[in-house]
Coordinates of N, CA and C in Angstrom, one line a residue:
M1 N 84.9 145.8 77.4 CA 86.2 145.4 78.0 C 85.6 145.0 79.2
L2 N 85.0 146.3 79.9 CA 84.9 145.6 81.5 C 83.6 144.7 81.6
Q3 N 82.6 144.9 80.8 CA 81.6 143.6 80.6 C 82.4 142.3 80.5
R4 N 83.2 142.2 79.7 CA 83.3 141.0 79.9 C 84.5 140.4 80.9
A5 N 85.3 141.2 81.4 CA 85.3 140.7 83.1 C 84.9 140.6 83.9
T6 N 83.8 141.4 83.8 CA 82.5 140.7 84.7 C 82.0 140.3 84.5
A7 N 81.2 139.4 83.6 CA 81.2 138.1 83.4 C 81.6 137.3 83.0
A8 N 83.2 137.1 83.1 CA 83.4 136.2 82.8 C 84.2 135.8 85.1
S9 N 84.1 137.4 85.5 CA 83.9 137.4 87.0 C 83.0 136.3 88.1
V10 N 81.7 136.7 87.3 CA 80.7 136.0 87.4 C 80.2 134.4 87.5
F11 N 80.9 134.0 86.5 CA 80.8 133.0 85.6 C 82.0 132.1 86.3
A12 N 82.9 132.7 87.1 CA 84.2 131.9 87.5 C 83.1 131.6 89.4
L13 N 82.6 132.7 89.8 CA 82.0 132.8 91.1 C 81.0 131.2 90.8
V14 N 80.2 131.7 90.1 CA 79.1 130.5 89.6 C 80.0 129.2 89.6
V15 N 80.9 129.0 89.3 CA 81.8 127.8 88.6 C 82.2 127.2 90.5
L16 N 82.5 128.4 90.6 CA 83.3 127.7 92.7 C 82.2 127.5 93.4
A17 N 80.1 128.3 93.3 CA 79.7 128.2 94.4 C 79.4 126.5 94.5
V18 N 78.9 126.3 92.4 CA 78.6 124.8 92.5 C 79.5 123.8 92.6
F19 N 80.9 123.8 92.7 CA 81.5 123.3 93.4 C 81.9 123.2 94.4
E20 N 81.9 123.8 95.5 CA 81.7 123.8 96.7 C 80.7 123.4 97.4
S21 N 79.6 123.2 96.5 CA 78.4 122.6 97.0 C 77.7 121.2 97.0
F22 N 79.2 120.5 96.0 CA 78.8 119.4 95.2 C 80.8 118.9 96.2
P23 N 80.6 117.9 96.7 CA 82.1 117.6 97.7 C 82.9 116.9 96.3
V24 N 83.9 116.9 96.1 CA 85.1 116.2 95.0 C 85.4 115.4 94.9
S25 N 85.3 114.4 93.8 CA 84.8 113.2 93.8 C 86.7 113.0 94.3
G26 N 86.5 111.8 95.4 CA 87.9 110.8 95.5 C 88.8 112.1 96.6
A27 N 88.1 113.4 97.3 CA 88.8 114.2 97.8 C 87.9 113.7 99.6
T28 N 89.0 113.4 100.4 CA 88.5 112.7 101.8 C 88.7 114.2 103.0
P29 N 88.1 114.8 104.0 CA 87.8 116.2 104.1 C 88.8 115.8 105.4
I30 N 89.7 115.4 105.1 CA 90.5 115.2 106.5 C 91.9 116.4 106.5
E31 N 92.2 116.1 108.0 CA 94.2 117.1 107.5 C 94.4 116.4 106.8
S32 N 95.7 116.8 105.9 CA 96.8 116.2 105.1 C 97.9 116.3 106.4
I33 N 98.8 115.5 106.1 CA 100.5 115.7 105.9 C 101.1 116.3 105.5
C34 N 100.8 116.8 104.7 CA 101.0 117.1 102.7 C 101.3 118.9 103.5
H35 N 102.2 119.6 103.2 CA 102.2 121.2 103.1 C 102.1 122.0 102.0
T36 N 102.0 122.8 101.8 CA 101.9 122.9 100.4 C 102.6 124.9 100.3
S37 N 103.3 125.4 99.4 CA 103.5 127.0 98.7 C 102.9 127.0 97.4
C38 N 101.8 126.1 96.9 CA 101.3 125.7 95.2 C 100.1 127.3 95.2
E39 N 100.3 128.0 94.2 CA 99.2 128.9 93.8 C 98.3 128.4 93.6
F40 N 98.0 127.1 93.3 CA 97.0 126.5 92.5 C 96.2 125.7 93.5
H41 N 95.0 125.6 93.4 CA 94.5 124.1 94.4 C 93.0 123.9 93.7
F42 N 92.7 122.6 94.0 CA 91.6 122.3 93.0 C 90.2 123.3 94.2
C43 N 89.5 123.0 92.8 CA 88.4 123.6 92.9 C 87.5 123.5 93.8
G44 N 86.8 124.0 94.7 CA 85.7 123.9 95.8 C 86.8 123.3 96.7
T45 N 87.5 123.4 97.0 CA 88.6 123.3 98.3 C 89.4 124.3 98.7
D46 N 89.5 124.3 100.3 CA 90.3 125.8 100.9 C 91.9 125.3 100.1
R47 N 92.6 126.5 99.8 CA 93.6 126.6 99.0 C 94.7 126.6 99.5
F48 N 94.4 126.2 100.8 CA 95.7 126.8 101.7 C 96.0 125.6 102.8
R49 N 95.0 124.3 102.3 CA 94.9 123.1 102.6 C 95.1 121.9 101.7
V50 N 96.1 121.0 101.7 CA 95.9 120.3 100.7 C 95.2 119.1 101.2
Q51 N 94.8 118.2 99.8 CA 93.6 117.9 99.9 C 94.1 116.1 99.8
R52 N 93.4 115.2 100.4 CA 93.7 113.8 99.8 C 92.6 113.6 98.7
Y53 N 93.3 112.4 98.2 CA 92.3 112.1 97.2 C 93.0 110.5 97.0
N54 N 91.7 109.7 96.7 CA 92.3 108.1 96.4 C 92.7 108.5 95.1
I55 N 93.6 107.5 94.9 CA 94.4 107.2 93.5 C 93.4 106.9 92.4
G56 N 92.5 106.2 92.5 CA 91.6 106.1 91.3 C 92.5 105.4 90.1
A57 N 91.2 105.1 89.5 CA 91.4 104.3 88.4 C 92.6 105.4 87.4
A58 N 93.6 104.4 86.4 CA 95.0 105.2 85.6 C 94.0 105.8 84.5
Q59 N 94.8 106.6 84.2 CA 94.7 107.1 82.6 C 92.8 108.1 82.7
K60 N 92.7 108.7 83.8 CA 91.9 109.5 83.6 C 91.8 110.5 85.5
A61 N 91.3 111.4 85.0 CA 91.1 112.9 86.8 C 90.5 111.6 87.6
F62 N 91.4 112.0 88.3 CA 90.7 111.2 89.9 C 91.0 112.8 90.7
T63 N 91.5 113.7 90.5 CA 90.7 115.1 91.3 C 89.5 116.2 90.4
G64 N 88.9 117.1 91.5 CA 88.7 117.7 90.6 C 88.9 118.5 89.5
P65 N 89.1 119.5 88.8 CA 89.4 120.8 88.0 C 90.4 121.4 88.9
I66 N 91.0 122.2 88.4 CA 91.9 122.8 88.8 C 91.7 124.4 89.1
C67 N 92.0 125.4 90.3 CA 91.7 126.5 90.3 C 93.2 127.6 90.8
R68 N 93.4 128.3 90.5 CA 93.8 129.6 90.9 C 93.4 130.9 91.2
G69 N 93.5 131.0 92.8 CA 92.4 131.8 93.6 C 91.3 131.4 93.1
S70 N 90.1 132.2 92.8 CA 88.7 131.7 92.5 C 88.8 132.2 91.2
E71 N 89.8 132.1 90.2 CA 89.2 131.5 88.6 C 89.5 129.5 88.6
V72 N 88.9 129.5 88.0 CA 88.6 127.8 87.3 C 89.9 128.3 85.9
V73 N 90.4 127.2 85.8 CA 92.0 127.3 84.7 C 91.2 125.7 83.7
S74 N 90.7 126.7 82.6 CA 89.9 126.1 81.9 C 90.7 124.3 81.3
H75 N 91.7 124.8 80.9 CA 92.5 123.5 80.5 C 94.6 123.8 80.6
V76 N 95.2 123.0 81.4 CA 96.7 122.7 81.6 C 97.3 121.8 80.1
S77 N 97.9 122.8 79.9 CA 98.6 122.6 78.5 C 99.6 121.9 78.8
K78 N 100.5 122.4 79.6 CA 101.8 121.7 79.9 C 102.0 121.5 81.8
L79 N 102.6 120.7 81.8 CA 103.1 120.1 83.4 C 104.7 119.7 83.2
G80 N 105.4 120.2 84.0 CA 106.6 119.7 85.1 C 106.6 118.4 85.4
E81 N 107.5 117.6 85.6 CA 107.8 116.8 86.1 C 107.0 116.4 87.4
A82 N 106.3 115.6 88.5 CA 105.7 115.7 89.9 C 106.7 115.4 90.3
L83 N 106.8 116.6 91.8 CA 107.6 115.7 92.8 C 106.9 115.1 93.6
V84 N 107.8 114.3 94.5 CA 106.9 113.5 95.7 C 107.8 113.9 96.9
S85 N 106.7 113.3 98.0 CA 108.2 113.3 99.2 C 106.8 112.0 100.0
S86 N 107.4 111.2 100.7 CA 107.2 110.4 102.0 C 107.2 110.6 103.6
D87 N 107.7 112.0 103.3 CA 108.4 112.5 104.4 C 107.4 114.0 105.2
D88 N 106.2 114.0 104.9 CA 105.6 115.0 104.8 C 105.8 116.1 104.4
G89 N 106.3 116.2 103.2 CA 106.6 117.3 101.9 C 108.1 118.4 103.1
A90 N 108.6 117.6 103.8 CA 109.6 118.6 104.4 C 110.6 118.8 103.3
S91 N 110.7 117.2 102.5 CA 111.3 117.7 101.1 C 111.2 116.8 100.4
Y92 N 111.4 117.3 98.7 CA 110.9 116.4 97.7 C 112.1 116.0 96.9
V93 N 111.5 115.1 96.0 CA 112.5 114.6 94.7 C 111.4 114.0 93.8
S94 N 112.1 114.1 92.4 CA 111.6 114.4 91.3 C 110.6 112.4 91.2
I95 N 109.5 112.6 90.8 CA 109.0 111.3 90.5 C 109.8 110.4 90.0
G96 N 110.8 110.5 89.0 CA 111.4 109.7 87.8 C 112.8 109.6 89.0
E97 N 113.0 110.0 89.9 CA 114.5 109.5 91.1 C 113.7 109.2 92.3
F98 N 112.4 109.3 92.5 CA 112.1 108.4 93.7 C 112.1 107.1 93.9
A99 N 113.1 106.7 94.5 CA 113.4 104.7 94.7 C 113.4 104.3 96.0
P100 N 112.1 104.2 96.3 CA 112.8 103.5 97.5 C 113.0 101.9 98.0
P101 N 113.1 101.5 98.8 CA 114.0 100.0 98.7 C 112.5 98.9 98.1
D102 N 113.4 98.1 97.5 CA 112.2 97.3 96.5 C 111.3 97.5 95.6
L103 N 111.2 98.9 95.1 CA 111.1 99.0 94.5 C 111.1 98.4 93.0
E104 N 110.6 97.5 92.0 CA 110.3 96.9 90.7 C 111.0 97.6 89.5
T105 N 110.2 98.5 89.4 CA 110.1 99.6 88.2 C 110.3 100.8 88.3
R106 N 111.1 101.5 88.2 CA 110.7 103.4 88.2 C 109.7 103.5 87.9
F107 N 109.3 105.0 87.9 CA 108.0 105.5 87.8 C 108.8 106.4 86.5
S108 N 108.2 106.7 85.8 CA 108.1 107.6 84.2 C 107.7 109.1 84.9
S109 N 108.7 110.0 84.8 CA 108.6 111.2 84.5 C 107.7 112.1 84.0
T110 N 106.5 111.3 83.4 CA 105.2 111.9 83.1 C 104.5 110.4 84.1
F111 N 104.7 110.3 85.0 CA 103.5 109.1 85.9 C 102.2 110.1 86.0
F112 N 102.8 110.8 86.7 CA 101.5 112.5 87.0 C 101.2 113.1 85.7
R113 N 99.9 113.3 85.7 CA 99.3 113.9 84.1 C 97.9 114.5 84.2
V114 N 97.4 115.3 83.6 CA 96.5 116.0 83.2 C 95.5 114.9 82.5
Y115 N 94.3 115.1 82.6 CA 93.4 114.2 82.0 C 92.1 115.0 81.8
P116 N 91.4 115.0 80.7 CA 89.9 115.7 80.8 C 89.2 115.1 81.9
I117 N 88.4 115.9 82.5 CA 87.0 115.6 84.0 C 86.4 115.5 82.7
D118 N 85.7 114.0 83.8 CA 84.5 113.5 83.3 C 83.3 114.5 82.6
E119 N 82.1 114.3 82.1 CA 81.5 115.1 82.0 C 80.3 115.1 82.8
G120 N 80.2 114.5 83.7 CA 79.5 114.7 85.3 C 80.2 115.2 85.9
R121 N 81.4 115.4 86.0 CA 82.1 116.3 87.0 C 82.0 117.8 86.2
R122 N 82.0 118.0 85.1 CA 81.8 119.9 84.9 C 80.7 120.3 85.5
V123 N 81.5 121.5 84.9 CA 79.8 122.4 85.0 C 80.0 123.2 83.9
G124 N 78.3 122.9 83.5 CA 77.8 123.0 82.1 C 78.8 123.2 81.2
S125 N 79.9 123.6 79.8 CA 80.2 123.3 78.6 C 81.6 123.8 79.5
V126 N 82.0 124.3 80.4 CA 83.3 124.5 80.8 C 84.1 122.9 81.1
A127 N 85.2 122.6 79.6 CA 86.2 121.5 79.7 C 87.1 121.8 80.4
T128 N 87.3 121.1 81.9 CA 88.4 121.3 82.3 C 89.8 119.9 82.5
T129 N 90.0 119.9 83.0 CA 91.5 118.8 83.5 C 91.5 118.7 85.1
G130 N 92.1 117.7 85.3 CA 91.9 117.2 86.5 C 93.8 116.3 86.3
V131 N 94.0 116.5 87.5 CA 95.3 115.5 87.7 C 94.8 113.7 88.1
G132 N 95.7 112.7 87.1 CA 95.6 111.3 87.3 C 97.1 110.8 87.0
H133 N 96.5 109.4 86.6 CA 98.3 108.6 86.7 C 97.8 107.8 85.4
E134 N 99.3 107.3 85.2 CA 99.4 106.3 84.0 C 98.9 105.4 84.6
E135 N 98.9 103.9 84.3 CA 98.9 102.8 84.6 C 99.9 102.1 85.6
P136 N 99.6 101.9 86.7 CA 101.4 101.9 87.3 C 101.6 100.5 87.0
Q137 N 103.3 100.3 87.3 CA 104.0 99.4 86.5 C 104.6 98.2 87.6
G138 N 104.9 97.0 87.8 CA 105.1 96.0 88.9 C 104.8 96.7 90.1
N139 N 105.6 96.8 91.0 CA 104.6 96.8 92.5 C 104.4 99.2 92.4
Q140 N 104.3 99.4 91.3 CA 104.4 100.9 91.8 C 103.6 101.0 93.1
D141 N 101.9 100.9 92.4 CA 100.9 101.0 93.3 C 101.3 100.7 95.0
N142 N 102.3 100.2 95.3 CA 102.5 99.4 97.0 C 102.9 100.8 97.4
Y143 N 103.5 102.1 97.0 CA 104.7 103.5 96.7 C 103.6 104.2 96.9
L144 N 102.0 104.3 96.7 CA 101.5 105.2 96.3 C 101.0 106.2 97.8
D145 N 100.5 105.0 98.4 CA 99.7 105.5 99.8 C 100.3 106.5 100.5
G146 N 100.0 107.9 100.7 CA 100.7 108.1 102.0 C 101.6 109.8 101.2
L147 N 101.3 109.1 100.2 CA 103.0 110.4 99.3 C 102.7 111.5 98.8
C148 N 103.0 112.6 99.2 CA 102.3 114.3 99.0 C 103.0 113.8 97.6
V149 N 102.3 115.1 96.8 CA 102.6 114.7 95.0 C 102.3 116.4 94.7
K150 N 103.8 117.2 94.4 CA 103.5 117.9 93.8 C 103.3 118.1 92.1
V151 N 102.5 118.8 91.5 CA 102.0 118.3 90.2 C 102.5 120.0 89.6
P152 N 103.6 120.0 89.0 CA 103.9 121.9 88.0 C 103.1 122.1 87.2
I153 N 103.0 123.1 87.3 CA 102.0 123.3 86.1 C 102.6 125.0 85.4
T154 N 103.3 124.6 84.0 CA 103.8 125.4 83.5 C 103.0 126.3 82.6
R155 N 102.2 125.9 81.7 CA 101.2 126.5 81.3 C 100.1 126.4 80.9
Y156 N 99.0 127.3 81.1 CA 97.6 126.6 81.1 C 97.0 127.8 80.7
E157 N 95.4 127.4 80.6 CA 94.1 128.2 79.8 C 93.6 128.8 80.7
R158 N 93.2 130.3 80.5 CA 92.4 130.9 81.4 C 90.8 131.0 80.2
D159 N 89.7 130.4 80.9 CA 88.5 130.9 80.1 C 87.8 132.7 80.4
R160 N 87.7 133.2 79.4 CA 87.7 134.4 79.5 C 86.6 135.2 79.7
G161 N 85.7 134.0 79.2 CA 84.0 134.4 78.6 C 83.9 134.4 77.4
S162 N 82.9 134.4 76.8 CA 82.1 134.8 75.6 C 83.2 134.0 74.3
G163 N 83.6 132.5 74.7 CA 84.9 132.2 73.8 C 86.0 132.7 74.0
L164 N 86.8 133.3 75.0 CA 87.8 133.9 74.7 C 88.6 133.3 75.3
V165 N 89.9 132.7 75.6 CA 90.8 131.7 76.3 C 91.7 132.5 76.1
E166 N 92.8 132.3 76.8 CA 94.3 132.9 77.0 C 94.8 132.1 77.7
E167 N 96.2 131.5 76.9 CA 97.4 130.6 77.1 C 98.4 131.8 78.3
V168 N 98.4 131.0 79.6 CA 99.3 131.7 80.6 C 100.9 131.1 80.6
Q169 N 101.8 131.8 80.2 CA 102.9 130.6 80.6 C 103.2 131.6 82.5
A170 N 103.4 130.5 83.1 CA 102.9 130.6 84.1 C 104.9 130.8 84.6
S171 N 104.6 132.2 85.7 CA 106.2 133.3 85.8 C 107.0 132.6 86.8
D172 N 106.4 131.9 87.9 CA 107.0 131.9 89.3 C 106.7 130.2 89.4
L173 N 107.7 129.5 88.5 CA 108.1 128.2 88.4 C 107.5 127.1 89.6
E174 N 108.5 127.9 90.8 CA 108.7 127.9 92.4 C 107.2 127.1 92.7
S175 N 106.2 128.2 92.5 CA 104.9 128.0 93.4 C 103.9 127.8 92.1
A176 N 104.1 127.7 90.9 CA 103.4 127.6 89.7 C 103.2 126.1 90.1
C177 N 102.1 125.6 90.9 CA 102.0 124.0 91.2 C 100.6 123.8 91.9
V178 N 100.3 122.5 91.7 CA 98.8 121.9 92.3 C 99.5 120.8 93.4
S179 N 99.3 120.4 94.7 CA 99.6 119.9 95.4 C 98.3 118.6 96.2
L180 N 98.8 117.5 96.0 CA 97.8 116.7 96.6 C 98.4 115.1 97.4
E181 N 97.6 115.3 98.2 CA 98.1 113.7 99.0 C 97.4 112.2 98.7
L182 N 98.4 110.9 98.0 CA 97.3 110.2 97.6 C 97.0 109.3 98.8
S183 N 95.5 108.7 98.5 CA 95.4 107.3 99.2 C 94.8 106.2 98.6
A184 N 95.4 105.1 99.4 CA 95.0 103.6 98.6 C 93.6 103.1 98.9
A185 N 93.2 104.2 100.1 CA 91.9 103.7 100.6 C 90.6 104.1 100.2

């Protein structure tokens, strides 16, 4: 048992070292206006700072893989409805209730979701997921720039090494999330 835990820990450190040596695609290394209390973060980034990401193409991950501490989350299997804020993260509302003036079509409750990370952005054979979005409807894309987003993670899988995968149900739903700021540039 100790050998398996050690092998998994060494693997996680190697994965983090690789992610930290290559910039995460789409991440902008500037101070975000958003605040976070989320326990998950994007691998290779400062877990106490919210990262700014270019919105990217629809229906694919535009962030890097998700980590919890020094552990890479191999797969996020269930999300809650994303929460968004346009006032620096001081107050959040569910994406389905987000209704700025002149919005033509409301966002669906599943607008932000997880997608597999492209093979070119993986480490070895580890399949991971990142955050992406559905195709914007009407003028929705006009309201994404500068938006603070908290994506609740309710169930995820951890790679325990040697082909062992453990499914984990999030226990603290208030902090079981990953945060980001969107940029249209």
